[in-house]
mmCIF file of C-alpha atoms in Angstrom:
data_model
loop_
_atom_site.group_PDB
_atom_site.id
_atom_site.type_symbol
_atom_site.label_atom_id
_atom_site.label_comp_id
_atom_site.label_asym_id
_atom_site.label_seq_id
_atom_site.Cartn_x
_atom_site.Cartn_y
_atom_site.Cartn_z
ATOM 1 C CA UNK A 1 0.000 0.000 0.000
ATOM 2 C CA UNK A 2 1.323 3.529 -0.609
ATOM 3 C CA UNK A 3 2.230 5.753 2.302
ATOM 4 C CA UNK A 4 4.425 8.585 4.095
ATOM 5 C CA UNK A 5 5.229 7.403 7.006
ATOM 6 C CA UNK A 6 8.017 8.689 10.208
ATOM 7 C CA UNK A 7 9.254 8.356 13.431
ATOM 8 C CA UNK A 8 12.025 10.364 15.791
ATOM 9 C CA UNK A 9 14.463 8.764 17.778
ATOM 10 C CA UNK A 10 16.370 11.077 20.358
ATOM 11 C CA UNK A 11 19.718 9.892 19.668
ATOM 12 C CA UNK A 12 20.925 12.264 22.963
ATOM 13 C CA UNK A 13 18.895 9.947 25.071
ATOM 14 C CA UNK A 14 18.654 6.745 23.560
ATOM 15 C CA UNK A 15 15.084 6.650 23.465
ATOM 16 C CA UNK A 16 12.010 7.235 21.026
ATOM 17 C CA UNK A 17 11.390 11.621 20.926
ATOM 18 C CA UNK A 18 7.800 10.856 21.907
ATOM 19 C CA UNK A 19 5.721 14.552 22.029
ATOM 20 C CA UNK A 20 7.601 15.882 19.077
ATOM 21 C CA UNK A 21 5.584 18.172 16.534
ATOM 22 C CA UNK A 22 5.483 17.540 12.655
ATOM 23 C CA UNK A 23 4.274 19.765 10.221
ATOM 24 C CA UNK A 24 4.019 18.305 6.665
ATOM 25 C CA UNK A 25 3.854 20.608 3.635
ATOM 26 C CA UNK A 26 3.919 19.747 0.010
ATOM 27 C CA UNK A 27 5.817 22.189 -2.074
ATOM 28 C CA UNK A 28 4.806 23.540 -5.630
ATOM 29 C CA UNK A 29 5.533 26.065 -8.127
ATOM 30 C CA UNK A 30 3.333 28.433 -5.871
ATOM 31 C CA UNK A 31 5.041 27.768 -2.559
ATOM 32 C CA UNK A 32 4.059 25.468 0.298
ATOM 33 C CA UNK A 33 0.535 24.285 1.406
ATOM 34 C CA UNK A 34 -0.069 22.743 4.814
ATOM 35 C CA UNK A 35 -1.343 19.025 4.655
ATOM 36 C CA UNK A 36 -1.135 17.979 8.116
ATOM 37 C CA UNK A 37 -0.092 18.919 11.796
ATOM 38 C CA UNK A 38 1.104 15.343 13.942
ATOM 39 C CA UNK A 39 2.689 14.552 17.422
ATOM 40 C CA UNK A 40 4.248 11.561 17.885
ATOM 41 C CA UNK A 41 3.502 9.042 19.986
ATOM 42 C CA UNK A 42 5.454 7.375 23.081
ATOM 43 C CA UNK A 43 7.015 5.046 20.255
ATOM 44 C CA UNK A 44 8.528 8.027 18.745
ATOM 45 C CA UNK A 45 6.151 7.660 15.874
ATOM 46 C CA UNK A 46 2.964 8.802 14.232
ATOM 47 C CA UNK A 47 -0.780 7.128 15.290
ATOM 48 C CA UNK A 48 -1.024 6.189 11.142
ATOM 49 C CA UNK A 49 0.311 7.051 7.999
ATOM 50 C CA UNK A 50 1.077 11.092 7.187
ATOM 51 C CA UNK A 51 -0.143 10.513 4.056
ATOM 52 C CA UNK A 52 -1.465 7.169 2.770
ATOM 53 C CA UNK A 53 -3.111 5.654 -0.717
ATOM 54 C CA UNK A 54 -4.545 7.800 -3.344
ATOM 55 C CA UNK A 55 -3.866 11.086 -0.912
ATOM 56 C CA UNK A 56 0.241 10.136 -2.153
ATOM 57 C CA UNK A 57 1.084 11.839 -4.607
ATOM 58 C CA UNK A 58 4.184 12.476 -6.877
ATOM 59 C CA UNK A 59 5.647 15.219 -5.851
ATOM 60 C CA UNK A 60 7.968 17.584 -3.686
ATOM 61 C CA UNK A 61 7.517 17.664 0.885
ATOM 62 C CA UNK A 62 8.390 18.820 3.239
ATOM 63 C CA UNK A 63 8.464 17.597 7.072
ATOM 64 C CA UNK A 64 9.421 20.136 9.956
ATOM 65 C CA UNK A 65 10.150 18.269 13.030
ATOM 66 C CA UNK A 66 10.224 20.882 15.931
ATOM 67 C CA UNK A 67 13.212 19.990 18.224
ATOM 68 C CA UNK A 68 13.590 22.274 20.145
ATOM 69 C CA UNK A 69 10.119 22.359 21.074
ATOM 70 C CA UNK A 70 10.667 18.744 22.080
ATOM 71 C CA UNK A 71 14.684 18.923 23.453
ATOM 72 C CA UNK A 72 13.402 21.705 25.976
ATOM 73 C CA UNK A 73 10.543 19.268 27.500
ATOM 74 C CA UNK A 74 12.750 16.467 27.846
ATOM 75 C CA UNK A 75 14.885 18.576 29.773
ATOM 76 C CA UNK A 76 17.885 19.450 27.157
ATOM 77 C CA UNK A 77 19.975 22.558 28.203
ATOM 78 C CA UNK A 78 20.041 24.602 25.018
ATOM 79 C CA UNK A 79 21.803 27.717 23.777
ATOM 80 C CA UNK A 80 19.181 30.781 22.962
ATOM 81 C CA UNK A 81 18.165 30.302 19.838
ATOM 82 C CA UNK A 82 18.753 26.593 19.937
ATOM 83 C CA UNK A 83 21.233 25.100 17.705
ATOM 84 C CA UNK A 84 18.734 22.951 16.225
ATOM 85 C CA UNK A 85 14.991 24.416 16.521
ATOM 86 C CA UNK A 86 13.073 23.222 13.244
ATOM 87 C CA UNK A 87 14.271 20.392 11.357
ATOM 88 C CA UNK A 88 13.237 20.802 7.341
ATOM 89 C CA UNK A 89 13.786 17.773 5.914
ATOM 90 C CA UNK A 90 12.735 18.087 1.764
ATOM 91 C CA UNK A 91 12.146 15.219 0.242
ATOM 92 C CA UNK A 92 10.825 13.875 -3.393
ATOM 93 C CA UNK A 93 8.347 11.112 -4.334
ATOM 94 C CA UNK A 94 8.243 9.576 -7.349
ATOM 95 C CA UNK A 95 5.905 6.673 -7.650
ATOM 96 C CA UNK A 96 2.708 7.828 -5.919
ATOM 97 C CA UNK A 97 2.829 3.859 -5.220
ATOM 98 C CA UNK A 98 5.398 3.372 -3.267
ATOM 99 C CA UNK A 99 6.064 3.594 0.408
ATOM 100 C CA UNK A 100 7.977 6.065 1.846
ATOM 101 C CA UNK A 101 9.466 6.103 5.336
ATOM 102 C CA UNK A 102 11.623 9.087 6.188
ATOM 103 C CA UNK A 103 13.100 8.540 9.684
ATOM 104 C CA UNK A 104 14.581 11.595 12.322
ATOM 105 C CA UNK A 105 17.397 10.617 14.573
ATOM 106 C CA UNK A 106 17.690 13.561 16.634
ATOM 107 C CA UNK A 107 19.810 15.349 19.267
ATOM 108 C CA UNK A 108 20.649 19.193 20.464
ATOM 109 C CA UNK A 109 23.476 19.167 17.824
ATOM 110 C CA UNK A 110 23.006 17.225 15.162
ATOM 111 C CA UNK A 111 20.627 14.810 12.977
ATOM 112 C CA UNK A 112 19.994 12.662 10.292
ATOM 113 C CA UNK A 113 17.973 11.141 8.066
ATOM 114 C CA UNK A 114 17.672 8.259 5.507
ATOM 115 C CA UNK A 115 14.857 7.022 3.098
ATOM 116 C CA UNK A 116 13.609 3.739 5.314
ATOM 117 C CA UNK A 117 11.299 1.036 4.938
#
């Protein structure tokens, strides 16, 4: 089945960053429209899919993942601003049938990400 799907793992801690906001955007000639708002769950990841079957479309997104929203709560001393505040990850589909998995592995100075499974 097609589907955008993520989760966060705070790297810093060794734990899943549950709490953490996502905003996803899809990004067009035009500029960026707002699909979806998300938290994550205790597991680090999202209650379903961020976008799933015919609502996946080709195209270009965007997911902000608001660390330092989430490294302040769990208690994180941070610089003001924060290193790290919002994490823009833009990313492309190309088969609106695939499924796409685009993982966070977060701390206060650093990230990364990876196309998973």
């Amino acid at each position: 089945m097609a589907k955008l799907s993520t989760h966060v793992l705070d790297t810093a801690r060794g734990i899943p960053a549950g709490g953490l906001a996502i905003d996803l955007h899809q990004v067009t000639a035009g500029g960026r429209m707002h699909l979806k708002s998300v938290v994550t769950n205790s597991d680090g990841r999202t209650a379903e899919p961020l976008l799933n079957g015919e609502l996946l479309a080709t195209g270009t997104y965007e997911l902000t993942f608001h660390a330092g929203e989430y490294l302040r709560r769990a208690g994180a001393e941070l610089p003001d601003p924060p290193f790290l505040d919002e994490v823009v990850i833009r990313f492309g589909i190309s088969e609106a049938t695939g499924s796409y998995h685009v993982p966070l592995l977060l701390s206060p100075y650093g990230y990364s990400t990876y196309r998973g499974s």
